PDB file of C-alpha atoms in Angstrom:
ATOM      1  CA  MET A 273     -34.339  15.593 131.657  1.00 58.00           C
ATOM      2  CA  ARG A 274     -38.041  14.820 131.804  1.00 63.00           C
ATOM      3  CA  ARG A 275     -40.047  14.158 128.690  1.00 65.00           C
ATOM      4  CA  ALA A 276     -43.560  15.183 127.713  1.00 60.00           C
ATOM      5  CA  ASP A 277     -46.085  12.625 126.491  1.00 64.00           C
ATOM      6  CA  ASP A 278     -45.021  13.285 122.901  1.00 66.00           C
ATOM      7  CA  GLY A 279     -41.381  12.547 123.745  1.00 61.00           C
ATOM      8  CA  THR A 280     -40.077  16.125 123.627  1.00 70.00           C
ATOM      9  CA  ALA A 281     -37.763  17.288 126.374  1.00 72.00           C
ATOM     10  CA  ILE A 282     -39.161  19.474 129.138  1.00 72.00           C
ATOM     11  CA  ASP A 283     -36.829  22.221 130.331  1.00 81.00           C
ATOM     12  CA  PRO A 284     -37.666  22.963 133.999  1.00 81.00           C
ATOM     13  CA  GLU A 285     -36.278  26.496 133.747  1.00 85.00           C
ATOM     14  CA  MET A 286     -38.515  27.269 130.782  1.00 86.00           C
ATOM     15  CA  VAL A 287     -41.545  25.881 132.620  1.00 86.00           C
ATOM     16  CA  LYS A 288     -40.742  28.114 135.608  1.00 88.00           C
ATOM     17  CA  GLU A 289     -40.357  31.197 133.409  1.00 90.00           C
ATOM     18  CA  GLU A 290     -43.666  30.501 131.644  1.00 91.00           C
ATOM     19  CA  LEU A 291     -45.438  30.015 134.968  1.00 91.00           C
ATOM     20  CA  PHE A 292     -43.958  33.238 136.394  1.00 91.00           C
ATOM     21  CA  TRP A 293     -45.076  35.100 133.257  1.00 93.00           C
ATOM     22  CA  ALA A 294     -48.629  33.730 133.372  1.00 94.00           C
ATOM     23  CA  VAL A 295     -49.211  34.460 137.057  1.00 93.00           C
ATOM     24  CA  ARG A 296     -47.603  37.903 136.769  1.00 93.00           C
ATOM     25  CA  ARG A 297     -49.885  38.727 133.844  1.00 94.00           C
ATOM     26  CA  PHE A 298     -52.931  37.561 135.820  1.00 95.00           C
ATOM     27  CA  PHE A 299     -52.017  39.790 138.780  1.00 95.00           C
ATOM     28  CA  ALA A 300     -51.226  42.714 136.470  1.00 94.00           C
ATOM     29  CA  ARG A 301     -54.671  42.478 134.872  1.00 94.00           C
ATOM     30  CA  LEU A 302     -56.314  42.472 138.292  1.00 95.00           C
ATOM     31  CA  ALA A 303     -54.248  45.475 139.391  1.00 94.00           C
ATOM     32  CA  ALA A 304     -55.142  47.372 136.230  1.00 92.00           C
ATOM     33  CA  SER A 305     -58.754  47.686 137.352  1.00 92.00           C
ATOM     34  CA  ARG A 306     -58.215  48.251 141.099  1.00 94.00           C
ATOM     35  CA  PRO A 307     -55.463  48.149 143.735  1.00 96.00           C
ATOM     36  CA  LEU A 308     -54.360  44.633 144.617  1.00 95.00           C
ATOM     37  CA  VAL A 309     -53.033  43.152 147.852  1.00 96.00           C
ATOM     38  CA  LEU A 310     -51.049  39.899 147.699  1.00 95.00           C
ATOM     39  CA  ALA A 311     -50.459  38.209 151.044  1.00 95.00           C
ATOM     40  CA  PHE A 312     -48.040  35.299 151.313  1.00 94.00           C
ATOM     41  CA  GLU A 313     -48.440  33.527 154.657  1.00 94.00           C
ATOM     42  CA  ASP A 314     -45.713  31.632 156.514  1.00 94.00           C
ATOM     43  CA  ILE A 315     -43.083  33.017 154.198  1.00 92.00           C
ATOM     44  CA  HIS A 316     -40.379  31.836 156.581  1.00 93.00           C
ATOM     45  CA  TRP A 317     -41.195  28.311 155.296  1.00 94.00           C
ATOM     46  CA  ALA A 318     -41.026  29.343 151.631  1.00 93.00           C
ATOM     47  CA  ASP A 319     -38.668  27.561 149.296  1.00 93.00           C
ATOM     48  CA  SER A 320     -36.296  29.398 146.992  1.00 92.00           C
ATOM     49  CA  SER A 321     -38.687  29.217 144.022  1.00 90.00           C
ATOM     50  CA  LEU A 322     -41.456  31.069 145.865  1.00 92.00           C
ATOM     51  CA  LEU A 323     -39.026  33.709 147.126  1.00 94.00           C
ATOM     52  CA  GLU A 324     -37.699  34.125 143.577  1.00 92.00           C
ATOM     53  CA  PHE A 325     -41.276  34.482 142.313  1.00 91.00           C
ATOM     54  CA  ILE A 326     -42.117  37.168 144.884  1.00 93.00           C
ATOM     55  CA  GLU A 327     -38.971  39.067 143.925  1.00 93.00           C
ATOM     56  CA  HIS A 328     -39.929  38.721 140.258  1.00 90.00           C
ATOM     57  CA  LEU A 329     -43.357  40.207 141.016  1.00 90.00           C
ATOM     58  CA  ARG A 330     -41.848  43.067 142.973  1.00 91.00           C
ATOM     59  CA  GLU A 331     -39.432  43.978 140.207  1.00 91.00           C
ATOM     60  CA  SER A 332     -41.709  43.524 137.225  1.00 89.00           C
ATOM     61  CA  MET A 333     -44.829  45.198 138.611  1.00 90.00           C
ATOM     62  CA  ALA A 334     -43.389  48.173 140.454  1.00 88.00           C
ATOM     63  CA  ALA A 335     -45.517  50.662 138.485  1.00 91.00           C
ATOM     64  CA  LEU A 336     -48.813  48.951 139.338  1.00 93.00           C
ATOM     65  CA  PRO A 337     -50.920  49.537 142.489  1.00 95.00           C
ATOM     66  CA  ILE A 338     -49.922  46.275 144.202  1.00 94.00           C
ATOM     67  CA  LEU A 339     -49.041  45.723 147.838  1.00 95.00           C
ATOM     68  CA  ILE A 340     -47.077  42.530 148.497  1.00 94.00           C
ATOM     69  CA  LEU A 341     -47.127  41.280 152.069  1.00 95.00           C
ATOM     70  CA  GLY A 342     -44.913  38.514 153.377  1.00 92.00           C
ATOM     71  CA  LEU A 343     -46.307  37.250 156.666  1.00 91.00           C
TER      72      LEU A 343
END
């Protein structure tokens, strides 16, 4: 397990969840004021983390005016 500068353990899963939350909140705030289009290019090269993130967005922001494109 990796350690932060202060010696505490860094849980990669927790870091991923925090990052997903922060980016989702950013997109949700944008979509609250106007419709939002998210385009992910070359998605056929995406790793599993990006695909998981896109799925997370789709599920958690279904009520917002967001169009997610995977090109």
